[in-house]
Coordinates of C-alpha atoms in Angstrom, one line a residue:
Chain A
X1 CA -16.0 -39.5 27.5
X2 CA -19.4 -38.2 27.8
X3 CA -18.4 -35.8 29.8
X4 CA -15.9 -34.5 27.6
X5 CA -18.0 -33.9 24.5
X6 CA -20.3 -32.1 26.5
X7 CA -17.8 -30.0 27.5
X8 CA -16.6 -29.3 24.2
X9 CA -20.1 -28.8 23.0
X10 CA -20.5 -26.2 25.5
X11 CA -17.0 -24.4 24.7
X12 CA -17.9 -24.5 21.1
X13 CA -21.3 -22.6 21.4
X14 CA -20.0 -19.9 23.7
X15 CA -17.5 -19.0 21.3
X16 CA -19.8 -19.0 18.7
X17 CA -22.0 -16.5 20.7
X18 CA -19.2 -14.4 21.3
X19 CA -18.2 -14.1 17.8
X20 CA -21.8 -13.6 16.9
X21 CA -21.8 -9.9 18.0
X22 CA -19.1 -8.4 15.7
X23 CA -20.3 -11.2 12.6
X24 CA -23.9 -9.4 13.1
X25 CA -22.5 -5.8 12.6
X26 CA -20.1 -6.9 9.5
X27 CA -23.7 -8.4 8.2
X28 CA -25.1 -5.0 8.5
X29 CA -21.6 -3.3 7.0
X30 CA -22.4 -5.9 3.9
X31 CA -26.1 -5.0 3.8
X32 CA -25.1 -0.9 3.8
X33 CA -22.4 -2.1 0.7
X34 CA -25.3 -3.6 -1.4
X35 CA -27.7 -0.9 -1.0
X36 CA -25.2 1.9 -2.1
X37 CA -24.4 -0.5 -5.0
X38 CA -28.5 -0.9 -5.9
X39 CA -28.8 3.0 -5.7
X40 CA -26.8 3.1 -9.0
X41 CA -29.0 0.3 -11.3
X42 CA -32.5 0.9 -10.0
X43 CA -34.9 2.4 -12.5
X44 CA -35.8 5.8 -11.6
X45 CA -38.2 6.9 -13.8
X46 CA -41.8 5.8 -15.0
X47 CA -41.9 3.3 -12.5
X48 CA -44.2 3.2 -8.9
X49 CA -43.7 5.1 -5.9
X50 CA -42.9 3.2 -2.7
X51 CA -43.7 4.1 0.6
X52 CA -40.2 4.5 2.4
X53 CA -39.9 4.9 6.1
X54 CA -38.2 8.2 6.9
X55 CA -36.2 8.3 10.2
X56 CA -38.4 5.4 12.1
X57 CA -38.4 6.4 16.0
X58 CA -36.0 3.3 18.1
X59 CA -39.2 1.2 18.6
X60 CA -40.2 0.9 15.4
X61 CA -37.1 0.2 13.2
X62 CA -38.3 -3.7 12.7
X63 CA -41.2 -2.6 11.4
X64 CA -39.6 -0.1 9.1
X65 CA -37.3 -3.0 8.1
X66 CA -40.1 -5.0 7.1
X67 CA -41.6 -2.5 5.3
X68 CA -38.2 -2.0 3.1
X69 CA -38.2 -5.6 2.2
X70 CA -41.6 -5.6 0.8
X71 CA -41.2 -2.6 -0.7
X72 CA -37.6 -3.7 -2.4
X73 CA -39.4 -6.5 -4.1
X74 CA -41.2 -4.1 -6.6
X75 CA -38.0 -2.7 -7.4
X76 CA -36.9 -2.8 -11.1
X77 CA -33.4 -2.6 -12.7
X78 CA -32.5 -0.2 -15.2
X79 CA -31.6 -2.3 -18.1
X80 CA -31.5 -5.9 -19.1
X81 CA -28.1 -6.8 -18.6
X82 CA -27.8 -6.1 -14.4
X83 CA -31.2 -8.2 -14.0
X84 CA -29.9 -11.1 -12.9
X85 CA -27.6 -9.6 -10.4
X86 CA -30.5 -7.3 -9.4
X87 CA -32.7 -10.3 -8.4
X88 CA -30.1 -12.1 -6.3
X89 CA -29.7 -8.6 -4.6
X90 CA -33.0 -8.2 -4.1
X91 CA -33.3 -12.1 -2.6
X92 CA -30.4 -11.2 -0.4
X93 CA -32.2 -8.3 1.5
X94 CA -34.7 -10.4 2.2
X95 CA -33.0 -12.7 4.1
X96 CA -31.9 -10.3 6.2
X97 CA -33.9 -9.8 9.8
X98 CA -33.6 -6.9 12.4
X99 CA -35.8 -7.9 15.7
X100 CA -36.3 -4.8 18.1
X101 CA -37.9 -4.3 21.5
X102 CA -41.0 -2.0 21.7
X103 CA -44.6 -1.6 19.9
X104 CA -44.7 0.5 16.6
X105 CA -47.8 2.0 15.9
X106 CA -46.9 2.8 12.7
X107 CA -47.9 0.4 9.2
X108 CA -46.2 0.7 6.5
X109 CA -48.9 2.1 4.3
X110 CA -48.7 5.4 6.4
X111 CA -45.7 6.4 5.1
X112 CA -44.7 8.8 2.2
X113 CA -44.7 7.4 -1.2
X114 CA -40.8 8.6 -2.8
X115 CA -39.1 7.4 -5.5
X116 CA -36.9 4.2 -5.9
X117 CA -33.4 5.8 -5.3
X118 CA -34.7 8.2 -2.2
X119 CA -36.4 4.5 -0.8
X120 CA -32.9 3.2 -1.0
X121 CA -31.2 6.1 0.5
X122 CA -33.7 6.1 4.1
X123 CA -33.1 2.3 3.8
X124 CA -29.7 3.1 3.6
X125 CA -29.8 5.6 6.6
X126 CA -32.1 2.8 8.5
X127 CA -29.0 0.3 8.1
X128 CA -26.6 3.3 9.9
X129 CA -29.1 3.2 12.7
X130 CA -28.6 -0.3 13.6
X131 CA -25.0 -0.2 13.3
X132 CA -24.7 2.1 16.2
Chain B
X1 CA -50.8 64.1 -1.0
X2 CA -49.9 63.9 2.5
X3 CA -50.9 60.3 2.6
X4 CA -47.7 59.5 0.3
X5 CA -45.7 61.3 2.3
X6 CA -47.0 59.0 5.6
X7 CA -46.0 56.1 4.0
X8 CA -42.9 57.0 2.6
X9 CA -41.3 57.9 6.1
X10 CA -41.5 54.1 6.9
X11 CA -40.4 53.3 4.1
X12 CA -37.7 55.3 3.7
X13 CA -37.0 53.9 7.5
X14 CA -37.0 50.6 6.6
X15 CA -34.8 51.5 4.0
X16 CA -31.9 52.6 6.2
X17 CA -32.5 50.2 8.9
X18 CA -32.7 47.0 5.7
X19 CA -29.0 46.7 5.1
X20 CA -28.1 47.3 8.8
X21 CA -30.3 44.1 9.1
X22 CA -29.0 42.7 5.8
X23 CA -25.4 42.8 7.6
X24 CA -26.4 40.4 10.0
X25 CA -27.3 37.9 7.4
X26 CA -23.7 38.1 5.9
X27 CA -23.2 35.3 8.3
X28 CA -24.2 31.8 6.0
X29 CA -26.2 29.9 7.9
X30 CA -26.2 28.2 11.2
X31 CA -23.9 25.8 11.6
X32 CA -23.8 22.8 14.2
X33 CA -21.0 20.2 15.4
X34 CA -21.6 17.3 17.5
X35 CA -18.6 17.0 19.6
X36 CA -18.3 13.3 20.5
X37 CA -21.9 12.9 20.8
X38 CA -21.5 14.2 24.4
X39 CA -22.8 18.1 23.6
X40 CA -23.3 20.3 20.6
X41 CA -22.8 23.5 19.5
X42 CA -24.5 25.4 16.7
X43 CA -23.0 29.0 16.2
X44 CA -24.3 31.3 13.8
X45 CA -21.9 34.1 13.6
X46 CA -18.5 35.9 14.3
X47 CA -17.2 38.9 16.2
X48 CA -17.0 40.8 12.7
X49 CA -21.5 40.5 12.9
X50 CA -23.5 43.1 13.7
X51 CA -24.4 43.6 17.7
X52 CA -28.0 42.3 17.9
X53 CA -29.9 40.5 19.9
X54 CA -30.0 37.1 19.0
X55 CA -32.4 33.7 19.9
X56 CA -32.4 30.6 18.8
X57 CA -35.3 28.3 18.5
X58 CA -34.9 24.4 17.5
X59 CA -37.2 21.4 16.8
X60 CA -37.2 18.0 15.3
X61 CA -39.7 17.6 12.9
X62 CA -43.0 15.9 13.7
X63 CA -41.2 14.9 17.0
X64 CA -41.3 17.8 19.2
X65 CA -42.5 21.6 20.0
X66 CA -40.5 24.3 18.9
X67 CA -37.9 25.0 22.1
X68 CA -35.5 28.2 22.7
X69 CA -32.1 27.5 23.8
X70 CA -31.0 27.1 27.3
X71 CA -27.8 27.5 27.1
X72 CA -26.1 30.8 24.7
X73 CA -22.6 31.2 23.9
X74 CA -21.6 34.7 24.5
X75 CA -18.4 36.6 22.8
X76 CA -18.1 40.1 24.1
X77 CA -22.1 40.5 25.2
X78 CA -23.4 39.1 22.2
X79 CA -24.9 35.8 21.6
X80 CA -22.9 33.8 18.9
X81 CA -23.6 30.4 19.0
X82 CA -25.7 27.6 21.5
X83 CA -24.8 24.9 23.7
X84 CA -27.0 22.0 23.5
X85 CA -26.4 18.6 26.6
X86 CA -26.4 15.0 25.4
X87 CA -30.0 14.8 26.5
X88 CA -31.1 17.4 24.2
X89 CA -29.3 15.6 20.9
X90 CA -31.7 12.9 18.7
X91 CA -29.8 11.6 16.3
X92 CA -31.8 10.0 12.9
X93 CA -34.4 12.9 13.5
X94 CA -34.6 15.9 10.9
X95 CA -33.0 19.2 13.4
X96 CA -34.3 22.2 12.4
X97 CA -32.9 25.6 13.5
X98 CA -34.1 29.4 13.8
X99 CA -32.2 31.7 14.7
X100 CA -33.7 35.6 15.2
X101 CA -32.1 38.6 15.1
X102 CA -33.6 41.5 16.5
X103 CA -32.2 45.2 16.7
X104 CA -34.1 48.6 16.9
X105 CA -37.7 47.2 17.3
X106 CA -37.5 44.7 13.3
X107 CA -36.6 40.8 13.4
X108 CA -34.8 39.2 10.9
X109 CA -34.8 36.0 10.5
X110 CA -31.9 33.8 9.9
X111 CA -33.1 30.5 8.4
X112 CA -30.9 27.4 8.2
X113 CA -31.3 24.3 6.1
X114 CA -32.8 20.8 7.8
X115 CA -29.8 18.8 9.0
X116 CA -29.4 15.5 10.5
X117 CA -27.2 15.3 13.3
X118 CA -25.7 12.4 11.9
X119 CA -23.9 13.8 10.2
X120 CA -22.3 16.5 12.1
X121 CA -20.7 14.4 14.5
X122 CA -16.7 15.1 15.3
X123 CA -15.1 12.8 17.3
X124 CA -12.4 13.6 19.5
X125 CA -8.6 13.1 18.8
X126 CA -7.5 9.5 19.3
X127 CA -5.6 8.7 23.1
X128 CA -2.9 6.5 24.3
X129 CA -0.6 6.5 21.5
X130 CA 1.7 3.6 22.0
X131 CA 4.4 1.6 19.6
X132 CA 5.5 -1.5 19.9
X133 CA 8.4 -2.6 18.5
X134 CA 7.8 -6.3 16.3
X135 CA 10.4 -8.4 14.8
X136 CA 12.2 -7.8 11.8
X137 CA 12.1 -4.3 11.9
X138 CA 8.4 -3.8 11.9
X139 CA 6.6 -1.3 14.4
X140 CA 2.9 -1.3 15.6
X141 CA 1.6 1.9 16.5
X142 CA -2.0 1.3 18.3
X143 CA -4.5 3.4 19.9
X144 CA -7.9 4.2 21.2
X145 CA -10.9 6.7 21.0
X146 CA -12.8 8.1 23.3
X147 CA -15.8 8.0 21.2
X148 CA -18.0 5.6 22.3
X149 CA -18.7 2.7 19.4
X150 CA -15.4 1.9 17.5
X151 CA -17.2 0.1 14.7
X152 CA -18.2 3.9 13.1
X153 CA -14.8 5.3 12.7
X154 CA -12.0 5.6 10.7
X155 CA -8.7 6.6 11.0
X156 CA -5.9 8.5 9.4
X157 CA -2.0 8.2 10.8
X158 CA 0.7 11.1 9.5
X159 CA 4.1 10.3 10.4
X160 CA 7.4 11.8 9.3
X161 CA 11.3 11.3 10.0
X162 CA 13.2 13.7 11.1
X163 CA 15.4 13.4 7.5
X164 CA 12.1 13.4 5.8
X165 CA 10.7 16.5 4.5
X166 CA 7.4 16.1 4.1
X167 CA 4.4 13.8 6.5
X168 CA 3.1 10.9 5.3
X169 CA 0.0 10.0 5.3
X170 CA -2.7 6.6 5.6
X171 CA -5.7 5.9 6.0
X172 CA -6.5 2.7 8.5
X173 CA -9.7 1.1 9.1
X174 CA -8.8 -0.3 12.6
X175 CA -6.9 1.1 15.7
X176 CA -3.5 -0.5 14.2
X177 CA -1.5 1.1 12.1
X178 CA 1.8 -1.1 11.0
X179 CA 5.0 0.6 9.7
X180 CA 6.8 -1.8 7.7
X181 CA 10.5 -0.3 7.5
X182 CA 12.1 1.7 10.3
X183 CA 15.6 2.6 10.3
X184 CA 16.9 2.8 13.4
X185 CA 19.2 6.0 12.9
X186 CA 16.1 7.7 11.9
X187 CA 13.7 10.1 14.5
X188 CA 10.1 9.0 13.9
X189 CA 6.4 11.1 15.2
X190 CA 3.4 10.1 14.5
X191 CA 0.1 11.7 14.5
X192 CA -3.3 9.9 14.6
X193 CA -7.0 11.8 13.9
X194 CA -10.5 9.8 13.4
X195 CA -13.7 10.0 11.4
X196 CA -16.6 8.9 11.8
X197 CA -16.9 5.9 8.7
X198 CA -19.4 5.9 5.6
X199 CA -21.5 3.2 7.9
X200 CA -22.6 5.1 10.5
X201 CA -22.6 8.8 8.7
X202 CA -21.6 11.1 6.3
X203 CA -19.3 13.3 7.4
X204 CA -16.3 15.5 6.2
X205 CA -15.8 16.2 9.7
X206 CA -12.2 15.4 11.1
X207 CA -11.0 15.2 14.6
X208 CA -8.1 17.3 15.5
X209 CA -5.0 15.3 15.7
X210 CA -4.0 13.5 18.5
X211 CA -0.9 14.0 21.2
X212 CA 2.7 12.6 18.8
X213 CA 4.5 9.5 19.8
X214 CA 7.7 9.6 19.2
X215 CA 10.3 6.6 18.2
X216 CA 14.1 6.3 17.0
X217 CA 17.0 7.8 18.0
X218 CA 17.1 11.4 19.4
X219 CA 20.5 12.7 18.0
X220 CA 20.6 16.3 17.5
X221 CA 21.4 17.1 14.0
X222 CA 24.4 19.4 15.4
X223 CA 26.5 16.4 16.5
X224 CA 25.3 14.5 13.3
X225 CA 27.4 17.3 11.4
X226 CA 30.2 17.5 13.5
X227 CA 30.9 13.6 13.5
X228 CA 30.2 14.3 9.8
X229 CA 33.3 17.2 9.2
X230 CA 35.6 15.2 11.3
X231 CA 35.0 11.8 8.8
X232 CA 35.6 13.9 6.0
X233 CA 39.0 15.2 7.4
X234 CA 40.0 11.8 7.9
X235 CA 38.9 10.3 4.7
X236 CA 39.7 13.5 2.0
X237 CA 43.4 14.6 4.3
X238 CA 44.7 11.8 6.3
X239 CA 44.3 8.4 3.9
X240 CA 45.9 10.6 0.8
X241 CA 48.8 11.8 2.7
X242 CA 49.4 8.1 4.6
X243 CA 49.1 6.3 1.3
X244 CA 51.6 8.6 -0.6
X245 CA 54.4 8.5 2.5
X246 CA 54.1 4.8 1.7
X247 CA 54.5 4.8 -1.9
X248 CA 57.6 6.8 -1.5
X249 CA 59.0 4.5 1.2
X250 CA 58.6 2.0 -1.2
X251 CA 59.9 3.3 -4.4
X252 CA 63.4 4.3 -2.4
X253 CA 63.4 1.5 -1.2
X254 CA 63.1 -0.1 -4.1
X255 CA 65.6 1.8 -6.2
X256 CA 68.8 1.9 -3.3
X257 CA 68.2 -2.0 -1.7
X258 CA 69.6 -4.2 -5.1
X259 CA 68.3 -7.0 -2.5
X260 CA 64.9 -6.1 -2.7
X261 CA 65.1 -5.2 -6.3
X262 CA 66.1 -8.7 -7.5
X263 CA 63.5 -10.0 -5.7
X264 CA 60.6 -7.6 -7.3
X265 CA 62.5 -7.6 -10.8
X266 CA 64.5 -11.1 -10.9
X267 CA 67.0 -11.9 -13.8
X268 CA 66.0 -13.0 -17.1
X269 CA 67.5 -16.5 -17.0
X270 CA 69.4 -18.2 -20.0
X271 CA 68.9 -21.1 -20.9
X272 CA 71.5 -21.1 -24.0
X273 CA 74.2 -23.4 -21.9
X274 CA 72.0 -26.3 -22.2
X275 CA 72.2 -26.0 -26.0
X276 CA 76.0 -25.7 -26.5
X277 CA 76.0 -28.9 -28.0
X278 CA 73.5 -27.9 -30.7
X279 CA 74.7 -24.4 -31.9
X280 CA 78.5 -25.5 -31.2
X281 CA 79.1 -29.1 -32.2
X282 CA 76.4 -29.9 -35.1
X283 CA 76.5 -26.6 -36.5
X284 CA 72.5 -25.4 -35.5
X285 CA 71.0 -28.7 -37.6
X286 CA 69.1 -29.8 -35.2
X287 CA 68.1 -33.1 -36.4
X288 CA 71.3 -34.3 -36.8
X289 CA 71.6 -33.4 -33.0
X290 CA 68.4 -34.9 -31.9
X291 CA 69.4 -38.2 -33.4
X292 CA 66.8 -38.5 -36.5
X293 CA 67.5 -41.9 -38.6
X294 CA 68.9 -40.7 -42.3
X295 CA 66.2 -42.2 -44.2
X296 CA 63.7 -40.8 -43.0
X297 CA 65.8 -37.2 -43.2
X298 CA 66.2 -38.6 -46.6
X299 CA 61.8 -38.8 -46.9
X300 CA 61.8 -35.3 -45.7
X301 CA 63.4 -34.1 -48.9
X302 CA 61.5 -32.3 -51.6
X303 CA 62.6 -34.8 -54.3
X304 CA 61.9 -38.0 -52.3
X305 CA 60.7 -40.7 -54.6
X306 CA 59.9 -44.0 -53.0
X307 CA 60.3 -47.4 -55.3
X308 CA 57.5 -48.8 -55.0
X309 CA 58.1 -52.8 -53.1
X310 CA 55.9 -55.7 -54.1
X311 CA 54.6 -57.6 -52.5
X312 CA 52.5 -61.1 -52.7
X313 CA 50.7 -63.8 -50.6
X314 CA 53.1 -67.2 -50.8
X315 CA 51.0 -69.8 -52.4
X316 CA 50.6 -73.5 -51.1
X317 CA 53.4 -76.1 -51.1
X318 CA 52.9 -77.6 -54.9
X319 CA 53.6 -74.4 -56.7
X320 CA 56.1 -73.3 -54.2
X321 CA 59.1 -74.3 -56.1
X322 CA 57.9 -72.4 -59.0
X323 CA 57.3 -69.2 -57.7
X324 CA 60.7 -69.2 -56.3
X325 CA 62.3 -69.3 -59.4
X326 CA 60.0 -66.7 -61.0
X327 CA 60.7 -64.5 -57.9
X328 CA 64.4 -65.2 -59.2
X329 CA 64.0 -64.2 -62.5
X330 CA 62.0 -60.8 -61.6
X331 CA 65.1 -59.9 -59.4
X332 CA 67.4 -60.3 -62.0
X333 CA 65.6 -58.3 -64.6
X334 CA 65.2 -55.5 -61.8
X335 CA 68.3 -55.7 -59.9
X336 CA 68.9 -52.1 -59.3
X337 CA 65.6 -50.7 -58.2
X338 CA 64.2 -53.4 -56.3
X339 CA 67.2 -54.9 -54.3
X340 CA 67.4 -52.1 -51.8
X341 CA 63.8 -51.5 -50.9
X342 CA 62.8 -55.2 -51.1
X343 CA 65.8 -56.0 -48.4
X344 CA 63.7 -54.2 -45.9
X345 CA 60.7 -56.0 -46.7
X346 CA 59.1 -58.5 -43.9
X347 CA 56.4 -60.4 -46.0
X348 CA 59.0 -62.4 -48.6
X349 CA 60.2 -65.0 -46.3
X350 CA 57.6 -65.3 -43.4
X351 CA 54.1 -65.9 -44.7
X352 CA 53.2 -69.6 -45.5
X353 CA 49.6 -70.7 -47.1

């Protein structure tokens, strides 16, 4: 009996690894979808400059990742009424994580400042990069 | 005033020499396409450009030096385009180009826009067309691409009958494409081309269409119209002629055997025998025949009055004897008018208190 559940344990988990691979890329299909959607209610004008990662080299894109997130959370909507949407969005990309072999010697503070919607658009381009 | 003159030949030279050079730039741009990530080419002209002498310099910015091509495409000894390997191709890097174009001694140079490579990427033409044939009329066509990671494309089928006039065209996300309908006297081909999908880039850039799969049945559409001309001799000539021969045998028939046209058109019988009695003995009153009682023929008469019968509940023994005698009385006051009706009467004699 032991035996058995052991075995079924172990069946269970491998097919969960081998699902795992395509789930992960249809997380990062999901992640591309919300950005394009957040490009169309982020405030544009009047607002601060954040510094946006502009093609990170294959070592570093963790750090670049990291340094979207932080930079997402002083994104503002453009009007009242999408703000609560906006927020859950914004929650959302934080929970995602990107973990990638190599050092970066980059921080995110040496980056170029741009506005909110050209930050969305290299994070954008940064999300195509993983899914290859 | 010499010194004007000096510097006018030059610039008279330049002059003539400007639009010679200025012809050369009628070419827009450089532009590059990444065939199936494996090489690239980035052409910058056609044979209708001036003949110059061309060289093209690249870089990725803030990645690497400035580099001159290895490789040049040559079309009748001049240099229209260059061939880059896999190992030279960064993708997610900003590619910048120069091309120069030198002839009689001045350079022009030929600038082109900062591209990422991206988005220049043209996959090749999907391989290994096959259909399967599902249940209830349903076929699968599936296929697969040469290009390397399956998740970045996307696909468009055209497919067309061969009664159809015009293709038909949808776009599929996967490497199945399922036809719903298919009529089996119908000639199918299908054609499949990919893109690379909104996830991984953003291209316009389609692959040429793949090798057509055929499916259905391969009649020639000359034996189609012959088998066509000889169901409309049988069905416009034959079937009229046939059905009118018949119709004639029929009608002869008909008219000359008096057997067969009793049979189709039978006496009217008369039934006027049974009812000699009726019309011959009593005259055509028929309820004289029928056996009607008189009286009630009588009742049936316009000027029927009916006398009008009395009638009374016999009272107990004591005053029996009395009533008798006033029952007496009455009928010999009334003799004429109640005798008849009161003869038929039941109640006088039966009913006792």
């Amino acid at each position: 009996m032991e035996r058995m559940l052991i075995f079924c344990m172990l069946f269970f988990c491998s097919s969960m690894a081998m699902t795992a691979a395509p789930h992960k890329i249809a997380t990062y299909k999901q992640l591309f979808k919300t950005i394009t959607r957040l490009e169309t209610t982020v405030k544009d004008k009047d607002v601060e400059l954040l510094h946006t990662p502009e093609n990170p080299v294959d070592g570093c894109l963790s750090t670049a990742v990291i340094c979207f997130q932080k930079g997402a959370l002083k994104l503002q909507p453009e009007n009242s009424q999408v703000n609560s949407t906006f927020t859950q969005t914004i929650r959302v990309l934080q929970k995602f994580t990107f973990s990638d072999s190599g050092k970066c010697e980059s921080s995110c503070e040496s980056y170029e400042k741009k506005t909110p919607k050209e930050f969305l658009k290299s994070f954008a381009n940064l999300i195509k990069q993983v899914i290859r | 005033m010499a010194v004007p003159g000096t510097f006018l030949m030059p610039i008279l030279l330049l002059c003539r020499l400007s639009p010679n050079l200025a012809a050369a730039r009628s070419p827009t741009g450089v532009e590059c396409v990444l065939f199936n990530e494996e090489y690239m080419t980035c052409t910058w002209g056609s044979r209708e450009m001036l003949t110059a002498n061309y060289s093209l310099y690249y870089w990725y910015e803030n990645r690497s030096p400035v580099v001159e091509c290895k490789h040049y495409l040559q079309d009748q000894g001049v240099s229209i385009g260059c061939h880059f390997n896999q190992s030279e191709i960064i993708q997610f890097q900003p590619f910048r180009v120069l091309v120069n174009a030198s002839l009689g001694g001045r350079t022009l140079e030929i600038p082109s826009k900062r591209m990422e490579l991206q988005d220049l990427v043209k996959p090749e033409a999907p391989v290994n067309l096959t259909i399967r044939n599902m249940s209830s009329n349903q076929l699968q066509l599936t296929w697969t691409s040469p290009y390397p990671k399956a998740q970045c494309l996307e696909h468009a089928v055209k497919y067309k009958s061969n009664k159809d006039t015009s293709w038909m065209e949808q776009r599929v996300k996967g490497e199945i494409f399922s036809f719903p309908s298919v009529d089996y006297e119908k000639y199918y081909t299908f054609y499949v081309r990919s893109k690379i999908n909104s996830y991984c880039g953003s291209t316009q850039l389609w692959s040429e269409w793949s090798v057509p799969v055929v499916w259905g049945n391969n009649s020639t559409s000359k034996s189609v119209v012959e088998e066509q001309l000889h169901w409309f001799w049988i069905h416009t000539v034959l079937i009229p002629i046939a059905s009118c021969l018949l119709l004639l045998v029929l009608v002869i028939l008909l008219v000359r055997m008096e057997r067969v046209w009793v049979i189709l058109m039978p006496r009217i019988p008369n039934p006027s025998k049974n009812f000699d009695e009726l019309f011959v003995t009593h005259n055509g009153n028929f309820q004289e025949w029928a056996g009607v009682p008189k009286d009630i023929v009588e009742s049936f008469k316009p000027n029927y009055s009916e006398n009008i019968c009395y009638v009374s509940e016999l009272p107990p023994k004591e005053s029996y004897e009395h009533l008798w005698e006033s029952s007496n009385h009455l009928l010999s006051l009334m003799p004429t008018a109640l005798a008849a009706p009161c003869e038929h009467s039941p109640y006088k004699s039966t009913y006792v208190g």
